[in-house]
Amino acid sequence: MFRSVSLSAATGLIVLGFFGMFGTIFFITLYLQQVHGLGPVDAGVRLLPMTAVFIVASPLAGALTSRFGPRLPLVLGMLFTAAAMFGLSRVGADAPYVQLWPWFVLVGLAFGFVMVPGTEAIVGNAPKHLAGVAGGLQQTAAQIGGVLGTSVLGTLLSTRVGDVLVGRLTEAGVPDAAAGRLAGQSGLVSQGVAPVPPGTPAPAAEAITTGSHLAFMDGFQSALTVAGVVALVAVLAALLVKRGQTPVEGAAAL
């Protein structure tokens, strides 16, 4: 199966697309709940534009794939992914929702424009008797991309937080000695949690919270910038994809 350049490139695109998109959803959830202080339900409601647009983007991508082949929608999907990653990488700790939801819409578009034509390219370029294996390959690529996105980008975020945490705490007004003691809490800060010790006076607690959230945002922005660069590189792989010889039935409905 991997003798097909189009099939191999499409499989790689699924991995790279989900690398950025799954990682983004994971970090955005932490951002909304820990930095903005939203509950799980409230955070989920604010992510609904992403899901709603995916419902619309999938048949649209299917129609474009049927007419032009998978290359065009895959290129658009990876460009949408890159734009969403770079856009979200520029939001601040106190960004209002109006600055966030347009990027959520773009992530939803990217999902549809990567998943549908990617499936067509993988299954359509596989021999008919291996269609089931090709479908499994597509699902495996998506899962691998999601796992890699969460773990690799999470490592980048955590490393960046560890590098800047003490500096961000002191900038926020935490004394140098106290900031040094909190340096070992970078793992919590990487999850958006402010490690405020019990009984801390309100002004000091506010300074720790501010510094911790700023450090988290530094890591958040670095991770999503890397995800955006990966998506741009993936555009080159999308240019290698051609229409398969075995059309996928119902592609527009995926």
PDB file of N, CA and C in Angstrom, residues 113-193:
ATOM      1  N   PHE A 113     -11.677  19.606   6.464  1.00  0.00           N
ATOM      2  CA  PHE A 113     -10.899  19.670   5.234  1.00  0.00           C
ATOM      3  C   PHE A 113      -9.658  18.768   5.264  1.00  0.00           C
ATOM      4  N   VAL A 114      -9.345  18.206   6.416  1.00  0.00           N
ATOM      5  CA  VAL A 114      -8.259  17.227   6.481  1.00  0.00           C
ATOM      6  C   VAL A 114      -8.820  15.803   6.517  1.00  0.00           C
ATOM      7  N   MET A 115      -9.856  15.598   7.329  1.00  0.00           N
ATOM      8  CA  MET A 115     -10.383  14.249   7.521  1.00  0.00           C
ATOM      9  C   MET A 115     -11.000  13.666   6.254  1.00  0.00           C
ATOM     10  N   VAL A 116     -11.891  14.407   5.603  1.00  0.00           N
ATOM     11  CA  VAL A 116     -12.639  13.854   4.468  1.00  0.00           C
ATOM     12  C   VAL A 116     -11.740  13.582   3.263  1.00  0.00           C
ATOM     13  N   PRO A 117     -10.995  14.569   2.737  1.00  0.00           N
ATOM     14  CA  PRO A 117     -10.134  14.267   1.593  1.00  0.00           C
ATOM     15  C   PRO A 117      -8.991  13.326   1.954  1.00  0.00           C
ATOM     16  N   GLY A 118      -8.530  13.369   3.217  1.00  0.00           N
ATOM     17  CA  GLY A 118      -7.495  12.428   3.625  1.00  0.00           C
ATOM     18  C   GLY A 118      -7.990  10.993   3.555  1.00  0.00           C
ATOM     19  N   THR A 119      -9.234  10.779   3.995  1.00  0.00           N
ATOM     20  CA  THR A 119      -9.826   9.445   3.908  1.00  0.00           C
ATOM     21  C   THR A 119      -9.956   8.999   2.459  1.00  0.00           C
ATOM     22  N   GLU A 120     -10.420   9.918   1.597  1.00  0.00           N
ATOM     23  CA  GLU A 120     -10.566   9.578   0.179  1.00  0.00           C
ATOM     24  C   GLU A 120      -9.224   9.223  -0.440  1.00  0.00           C
ATOM     25  N   ALA A 121      -8.185   9.979  -0.093  1.00  0.00           N
ATOM     26  CA  ALA A 121      -6.876   9.737  -0.686  1.00  0.00           C
ATOM     27  C   ALA A 121      -6.284   8.412  -0.225  1.00  0.00           C
ATOM     28  N   ILE A 122      -6.504   8.062   1.042  1.00  0.00           N
ATOM     29  CA  ILE A 122      -5.957   6.806   1.561  1.00  0.00           C
ATOM     30  C   ILE A 122      -6.717   5.611   0.994  1.00  0.00           C
ATOM     31  N   VAL A 123      -8.023   5.618   1.170  1.00  0.00           N
ATOM     32  CA  VAL A 123      -8.827   4.476   0.715  1.00  0.00           C
ATOM     33  C   VAL A 123      -8.870   4.421  -0.808  1.00  0.00           C
ATOM     34  N   GLY A 124      -8.957   5.586  -1.463  1.00  0.00           N
ATOM     35  CA  GLY A 124      -9.054   5.606  -2.915  1.00  0.00           C
ATOM     36  C   GLY A 124      -7.790   5.166  -3.612  1.00  0.00           C
ATOM     37  N   ASN A 125      -6.638   5.299  -2.970  1.00  0.00           N
ATOM     38  CA  ASN A 125      -5.375   4.888  -3.584  1.00  0.00           C
ATOM     39  C   ASN A 125      -4.922   3.500  -3.147  1.00  0.00           C
ATOM     40  N   ALA A 126      -5.739   2.818  -2.344  1.00  0.00           N
ATOM     41  CA  ALA A 126      -5.428   1.447  -1.934  1.00  0.00           C
ATOM     42  C   ALA A 126      -6.097   0.461  -2.883  1.00  0.00           C
ATOM     43  N   PRO A 127      -5.513  -0.715  -3.076  1.00  0.00           N
ATOM     44  CA  PRO A 127      -6.199  -1.756  -3.864  1.00  0.00           C
ATOM     45  C   PRO A 127      -7.564  -2.059  -3.252  1.00  0.00           C
ATOM     46  N   LYS A 128      -8.523  -2.415  -4.117  1.00  0.00           N
ATOM     47  CA  LYS A 128      -9.882  -2.633  -3.634  1.00  0.00           C
ATOM     48  C   LYS A 128      -9.940  -3.695  -2.545  1.00  0.00           C
ATOM     49  N   HIS A 129      -9.131  -4.756  -2.685  1.00  0.00           N
ATOM     50  CA  HIS A 129      -9.206  -5.835  -1.695  1.00  0.00           C
ATOM     51  C   HIS A 129      -8.575  -5.442  -0.360  1.00  0.00           C
ATOM     52  N   LEU A 130      -7.915  -4.277  -0.316  1.00  0.00           N
ATOM     53  CA  LEU A 130      -7.329  -3.784   0.939  1.00  0.00           C
ATOM     54  C   LEU A 130      -8.046  -2.529   1.443  1.00  0.00           C
ATOM     55  N   ALA A 131      -9.266  -2.307   0.979  1.00  0.00           N
ATOM     56  CA  ALA A 131      -9.998  -1.107   1.377  1.00  0.00           C
ATOM     57  C   ALA A 131     -10.220  -1.060   2.883  1.00  0.00           C
ATOM     58  N   GLY A 132     -10.535  -2.212   3.476  1.00  0.00           N
ATOM     59  CA  GLY A 132     -10.737  -2.254   4.926  1.00  0.00           C
ATOM     60  C   GLY A 132      -9.470  -1.924   5.688  1.00  0.00           C
ATOM     61  N   VAL A 133      -8.351  -2.446   5.212  1.00  0.00           N
ATOM     62  CA  VAL A 133      -7.068  -2.145   5.842  1.00  0.00           C
ATOM     63  C   VAL A 133      -6.763  -0.653   5.713  1.00  0.00           C
ATOM     64  N   ALA A 134      -7.070  -0.080   4.552  1.00  0.00           N
ATOM     65  CA  ALA A 134      -6.822   1.344   4.341  1.00  0.00           C
ATOM     66  C   ALA A 134      -7.663   2.195   5.288  1.00  0.00           C
ATOM     67  N   GLY A 135      -8.925   1.796   5.517  1.00  0.00           N
ATOM     68  CA  GLY A 135      -9.766   2.517   6.458  1.00  0.00           C
ATOM     69  C   GLY A 135      -9.188   2.458   7.869  1.00  0.00           C
ATOM     70  N   GLY A 136      -8.682   1.289   8.247  1.00  0.00           N
ATOM     71  CA  GLY A 136      -8.036   1.166   9.544  1.00  0.00           C
ATOM     72  C   GLY A 136      -6.773   2.012   9.639  1.00  0.00           C
ATOM     73  N   LEU A 137      -6.056   2.113   8.520  1.00  0.00           N
ATOM     74  CA  LEU A 137      -4.845   2.933   8.480  1.00  0.00           C
ATOM     75  C   LEU A 137      -5.180   4.390   8.743  1.00  0.00           C
ATOM     76  N   GLN A 138      -6.274   4.849   8.150  1.00  0.00           N
ATOM     77  CA  GLN A 138      -6.680   6.238   8.359  1.00  0.00           C
ATOM     78  C   GLN A 138      -6.996   6.495   9.828  1.00  0.00           C
ATOM     79  N   GLN A 139      -7.724   5.574  10.452  1.00  0.00           N
ATOM     80  CA  GLN A 139      -8.066   5.735  11.861  1.00  0.00           C
ATOM     81  C   GLN A 139      -6.819   5.690  12.751  1.00  0.00           C
ATOM     82  N   THR A 140      -5.903   4.785  12.411  1.00  0.00           N
ATOM     83  CA  THR A 140      -4.665   4.682  13.191  1.00  0.00           C
ATOM     84  C   THR A 140      -3.839   5.951  13.076  1.00  0.00           C
ATOM     85  N   ALA A 141      -3.755   6.493  11.862  1.00  0.00           N
ATOM     86  CA  ALA A 141      -2.995   7.732  11.659  1.00  0.00           C
ATOM     87  C   ALA A 141      -3.578   8.869  12.491  1.00  0.00           C
ATOM     88  N   ALA A 142      -4.918   8.950  12.549  1.00  0.00           N
ATOM     89  CA  ALA A 142      -5.556  10.001  13.339  1.00  0.00           C
ATOM     90  C   ALA A 142      -5.231   9.844  14.822  1.00  0.00           C
ATOM     91  N   GLN A 143      -5.287   8.606  15.316  1.00  0.00           N
ATOM     92  CA  GLN A 143      -5.005   8.374  16.734  1.00  0.00           C
ATOM     93  C   GLN A 143      -3.541   8.676  17.061  1.00  0.00           C
ATOM     94  N   ILE A 144      -2.640   8.252  16.183  1.00  0.00           N
ATOM     95  CA  ILE A 144      -1.213   8.524  16.411  1.00  0.00           C
ATOM     96  C   ILE A 144      -0.959  10.028  16.415  1.00  0.00           C
ATOM     97  N   GLY A 145      -1.566  10.739  15.475  1.00  0.00           N
ATOM     98  CA  GLY A 145      -1.391  12.183  15.428  1.00  0.00           C
ATOM     99  C   GLY A 145      -1.874  12.858  16.700  1.00  0.00           C
ATOM    100  N   GLY A 146      -3.036  12.417  17.205  1.00  0.00           N
ATOM    101  CA  GLY A 146      -3.553  13.004  18.433  1.00  0.00           C
ATOM    102  C   GLY A 146      -2.658  12.755  19.625  1.00  0.00           C
ATOM    103  N   VAL A 147      -2.158  11.503  19.747  1.00  0.00           N
ATOM    104  CA  VAL A 147      -1.265  11.161  20.867  1.00  0.00           C
ATOM    105  C   VAL A 147       0.035  11.955  20.778  1.00  0.00           C
ATOM    106  N   LEU A 148       0.609  12.031  19.577  1.00  0.00           N
ATOM    107  CA  LEU A 148       1.856  12.772  19.416  1.00  0.00           C
ATOM    108  C   LEU A 148       1.654  14.263  19.674  1.00  0.00           C
ATOM    109  N   GLY A 149       0.542  14.796  19.199  1.00  0.00           N
ATOM    110  CA  GLY A 149       0.285  16.211  19.410  1.00  0.00           C
ATOM    111  C   GLY A 149       0.190  16.561  20.881  1.00  0.00           C
ATOM    112  N   THR A 150      -0.563  15.760  21.627  1.00  0.00           N
ATOM    113  CA  THR A 150      -0.717  16.033  23.051  1.00  0.00           C
ATOM    114  C   THR A 150       0.594  15.862  23.807  1.00  0.00           C
ATOM    115  N   SER A 151       1.348  14.801  23.479  1.00  0.00           N
ATOM    116  CA  SER A 151       2.572  14.513  24.243  1.00  0.00           C
ATOM    117  C   SER A 151       3.734  15.415  23.838  1.00  0.00           C
ATOM    118  N   VAL A 152       3.975  15.565  22.547  1.00  0.00           N
ATOM    119  CA  VAL A 152       5.110  16.372  22.099  1.00  0.00           C
ATOM    120  C   VAL A 152       4.889  17.846  22.411  1.00  0.00           C
ATOM    121  N   LEU A 153       3.717  18.355  22.059  1.00  0.00           N
ATOM    122  CA  LEU A 153       3.442  19.764  22.350  1.00  0.00           C
ATOM    123  C   LEU A 153       3.352  19.997  23.859  1.00  0.00           C
ATOM    124  N   GLY A 154       2.847  18.999  24.581  1.00  0.00           N
ATOM    125  CA  GLY A 154       2.812  19.118  26.035  1.00  0.00           C
ATOM    126  C   GLY A 154       4.202  19.201  26.628  1.00  0.00           C
ATOM    127  N   THR A 155       5.129  18.432  26.070  1.00  0.00           N
ATOM    128  CA  THR A 155       6.517  18.492  26.540  1.00  0.00           C
ATOM    129  C   THR A 155       7.130  19.859  26.256  1.00  0.00           C
ATOM    130  N   LEU A 156       6.854  20.388  25.070  1.00  0.00           N
ATOM    131  CA  LEU A 156       7.358  21.724  24.731  1.00  0.00           C
ATOM    132  C   LEU A 156       6.795  22.776  25.678  1.00  0.00           C
ATOM    133  N   LEU A 157       5.497  22.676  25.947  1.00  0.00           N
ATOM    134  CA  LEU A 157       4.869  23.633  26.852  1.00  0.00           C
ATOM    135  C   LEU A 157       5.487  23.549  28.240  1.00  0.00           C
ATOM    136  N   SER A 158       5.622  22.329  28.741  1.00  0.00           N
ATOM    137  CA  SER A 158       6.174  22.136  30.085  1.00  0.00           C
ATOM    138  C   SER A 158       7.613  22.647  30.191  1.00  0.00           C
ATOM    139  N   THR A 159       8.409  22.381  29.152  1.00  0.00           N
ATOM    140  CA  THR A 159       9.798  22.838  29.161  1.00  0.00           C
ATOM    141  C   THR A 159       9.881  24.358  29.179  1.00  0.00           C
ATOM    142  N   ARG A 160       9.047  24.978  28.373  1.00  0.00           N
ATOM    143  CA  ARG A 160       9.039  26.446  28.330  1.00  0.00           C
ATOM    144  C   ARG A 160       8.599  27.036  29.663  1.00  0.00           C
ATOM    145  N   VAL A 161       7.585  26.437  30.265  1.00  0.00           N
ATOM    146  CA  VAL A 161       7.121  26.917  31.568  1.00  0.00           C
ATOM    147  C   VAL A 161       8.240  26.829  32.597  1.00  0.00           C
ATOM    148  N   GLY A 162       8.954  25.711  32.615  1.00  0.00           N
ATOM    149  CA  GLY A 162      10.059  25.564  33.553  1.00  0.00           C
ATOM    150  C   GLY A 162      11.140  26.615  33.358  1.00  0.00           C
ATOM    151  N   ASP A 163      11.341  27.028  32.114  1.00  0.00           N
ATOM    152  CA  ASP A 163      12.375  28.021  31.818  1.00  0.00           C
ATOM    153  C   ASP A 163      12.004  29.429  32.289  1.00  0.00           C
ATOM    154  N   VAL A 164      10.717  29.759  32.243  1.00  0.00           N
ATOM    155  CA  VAL A 164      10.320  31.155  32.483  1.00  0.00           C
ATOM    156  C   VAL A 164       9.593  31.369  33.804  1.00  0.00           C
ATOM    157  N   LEU A 165       9.287  30.295  34.523  1.00  0.00           N
ATOM    158  CA  LEU A 165       8.401  30.423  35.687  1.00  0.00           C
ATOM    159  C   LEU A 165       8.945  31.398  36.728  1.00  0.00           C
ATOM    160  N   VAL A 166      10.191  31.220  37.147  1.00  0.00           N
ATOM    161  CA  VAL A 166      10.745  32.088  38.195  1.00  0.00           C
ATOM    162  C   VAL A 166      10.724  33.550  37.741  1.00  0.00           C
ATOM    163  N   GLY A 167      11.121  33.788  36.518  1.00  0.00           N
ATOM    164  CA  GLY A 167      11.123  35.161  36.009  1.00  0.00           C
ATOM    165  C   GLY A 167       9.739  35.768  35.974  1.00  0.00           C
ATOM    166  N   ARG A 168       8.749  34.991  35.541  1.00  0.00           N
ATOM    167  CA  ARG A 168       7.381  35.503  35.488  1.00  0.00           C
ATOM    168  C   ARG A 168       6.830  35.775  36.883  1.00  0.00           C
ATOM    169  N   LEU A 169       7.178  34.922  37.836  1.00  0.00           N
ATOM    170  CA  LEU A 169       6.712  35.143  39.207  1.00  0.00           C
ATOM    171  C   LEU A 169       7.304  36.424  39.782  1.00  0.00           C
ATOM    172  N   THR A 170       8.586  36.642  39.583  1.00  0.00           N
ATOM    173  CA  THR A 170       9.212  37.858  40.120  1.00  0.00           C
ATOM    174  C   THR A 170       8.675  39.104  39.419  1.00  0.00           C
ATOM    175  N   GLU A 171       8.409  39.004  38.111  1.00  0.00           N
ATOM    176  CA  GLU A 171       7.814  40.135  37.392  1.00  0.00           C
ATOM    177  C   GLU A 171       6.446  40.496  37.962  1.00  0.00           C
ATOM    178  N   ALA A 172       5.714  39.464  38.423  1.00  0.00           N
ATOM    179  CA  ALA A 172       4.374  39.697  38.974  1.00  0.00           C
ATOM    180  C   ALA A 172       4.407  40.200  40.407  1.00  0.00           C
ATOM    181  N   GLY A 173       5.600  40.278  41.001  1.00  0.00           N
ATOM    182  CA  GLY A 173       5.704  40.805  42.349  1.00  0.00           C
ATOM    183  C   GLY A 173       6.002  39.796  43.426  1.00  0.00           C
ATOM    184  N   VAL A 174       6.270  38.541  43.056  1.00  0.00           N
ATOM    185  CA  VAL A 174       6.623  37.528  44.048  1.00  0.00           C
ATOM    186  C   VAL A 174       8.092  37.720  44.422  1.00  0.00           C
ATOM    187  N   PRO A 175       8.435  37.752  45.712  1.00  0.00           N
ATOM    188  CA  PRO A 175       9.843  37.898  46.116  1.00  0.00           C
ATOM    189  C   PRO A 175      10.714  36.794  45.531  1.00  0.00           C
ATOM    190  N   ASP A 176      11.983  37.108  45.289  1.00  0.00           N
ATOM    191  CA  ASP A 176      12.892  36.156  44.659  1.00  0.00           C
ATOM    192  C   ASP A 176      12.963  34.835  45.409  1.00  0.00           C
ATOM    193  N   ALA A 177      13.044  34.888  46.734  1.00  0.00           N
ATOM    194  CA  ALA A 177      13.159  33.654  47.521  1.00  0.00           C
ATOM    195  C   ALA A 177      11.916  32.790  47.355  1.00  0.00           C
ATOM    196  N   ALA A 178      10.737  33.415  47.415  1.00  0.00           N
ATOM    197  CA  ALA A 178       9.488  32.656  47.265  1.00  0.00           C
ATOM    198  C   ALA A 178       9.358  32.110  45.849  1.00  0.00           C
ATOM    199  N   ALA A 179       9.761  32.899  44.845  1.00  0.00           N
ATOM    200  CA  ALA A 179       9.705  32.423  43.457  1.00  0.00           C
ATOM    201  C   ALA A 179      10.607  31.219  43.265  1.00  0.00           C
ATOM    202  N   GLY A 180      11.793  31.231  43.886  1.00  0.00           N
ATOM    203  CA  GLY A 180      12.696  30.091  43.784  1.00  0.00           C
ATOM    204  C   GLY A 180      12.092  28.833  44.377  1.00  0.00           C
ATOM    205  N   ARG A 181      11.373  28.991  45.504  1.00  0.00           N
ATOM    206  CA  ARG A 181      10.744  27.822  46.121  1.00  0.00           C
ATOM    207  C   ARG A 181       9.614  27.266  45.266  1.00  0.00           C
ATOM    208  N   LEU A 182       8.960  28.136  44.514  1.00  0.00           N
ATOM    209  CA  LEU A 182       7.852  27.685  43.664  1.00  0.00           C
ATOM    210  C   LEU A 182       8.324  27.126  42.328  1.00  0.00           C
ATOM    211  N   ALA A 183       9.608  27.213  42.040  1.00  0.00           N
ATOM    212  CA  ALA A 183      10.115  26.726  40.752  1.00  0.00           C
ATOM    213  C   ALA A 183       9.850  25.246  40.565  1.00  0.00           C
ATOM    214  N   GLY A 184       9.809  24.490  41.665  1.00  0.00           N
ATOM    215  CA  GLY A 184       9.547  23.056  41.559  1.00  0.00           C
ATOM    216  C   GLY A 184       8.111  22.719  41.240  1.00  0.00           C
ATOM    217  N   GLN A 185       7.236  23.720  41.177  1.00  0.00           N
ATOM    218  CA  GLN A 185       5.818  23.495  40.866  1.00  0.00           C
ATOM    219  C   GLN A 185       5.507  23.724  39.389  1.00  0.00           C
ATOM    220  N   SER A 186       6.529  23.681  38.545  1.00  0.00           N
ATOM    221  CA  SER A 186       6.299  23.956  37.117  1.00  0.00           C
ATOM    222  C   SER A 186       5.356  22.939  36.477  1.00  0.00           C
ATOM    223  N   GLY A 187       5.325  21.714  37.033  1.00  0.00           N
ATOM    224  CA  GLY A 187       4.398  20.723  36.488  1.00  0.00           C
ATOM    225  C   GLY A 187       2.950  21.150  36.651  1.00  0.00           C
ATOM    226  N   LEU A 188       2.619  21.721  37.799  1.00  0.00           N
ATOM    227  CA  LEU A 188       1.258  22.230  38.011  1.00  0.00           C
ATOM    228  C   LEU A 188       0.987  23.432  37.115  1.00  0.00           C
ATOM    229  N   VAL A 189       1.957  24.320  37.037  1.00  0.00           N
ATOM    230  CA  VAL A 189       1.779  25.519  36.216  1.00  0.00           C
ATOM    231  C   VAL A 189       1.586  25.135  34.752  1.00  0.00           C
ATOM    232  N   SER A 190       2.215  24.058  34.308  1.00  0.00           N
ATOM    233  CA  SER A 190       2.059  23.589  32.928  1.00  0.00           C
ATOM    234  C   SER A 190       0.636  23.132  32.634  1.00  0.00           C
ATOM    235  N   GLN A 191      -0.144  22.882  33.688  1.00  0.00           N
ATOM    236  CA  GLN A 191      -1.551  22.544  33.528  1.00  0.00           C
ATOM    237  C   GLN A 191      -2.452  23.758  33.735  1.00  0.00           C
ATOM    238  N   GLY A 192      -1.834  24.927  33.874  1.00  0.00           N
ATOM    239  CA  GLY A 192      -2.587  26.144  34.087  1.00  0.00           C
ATOM    240  C   GLY A 192      -2.950  26.412  35.534  1.00  0.00           C
ATOM    241  N   VAL A 193      -2.441  25.576  36.455  1.00  0.00           N
ATOM    242  CA  VAL A 193      -2.774  25.702  37.867  1.00  0.00           C
ATOM    243  C   VAL A 193      -1.784  26.641  38.554  1.00  0.00           C
TER     244      VAL A 193
END
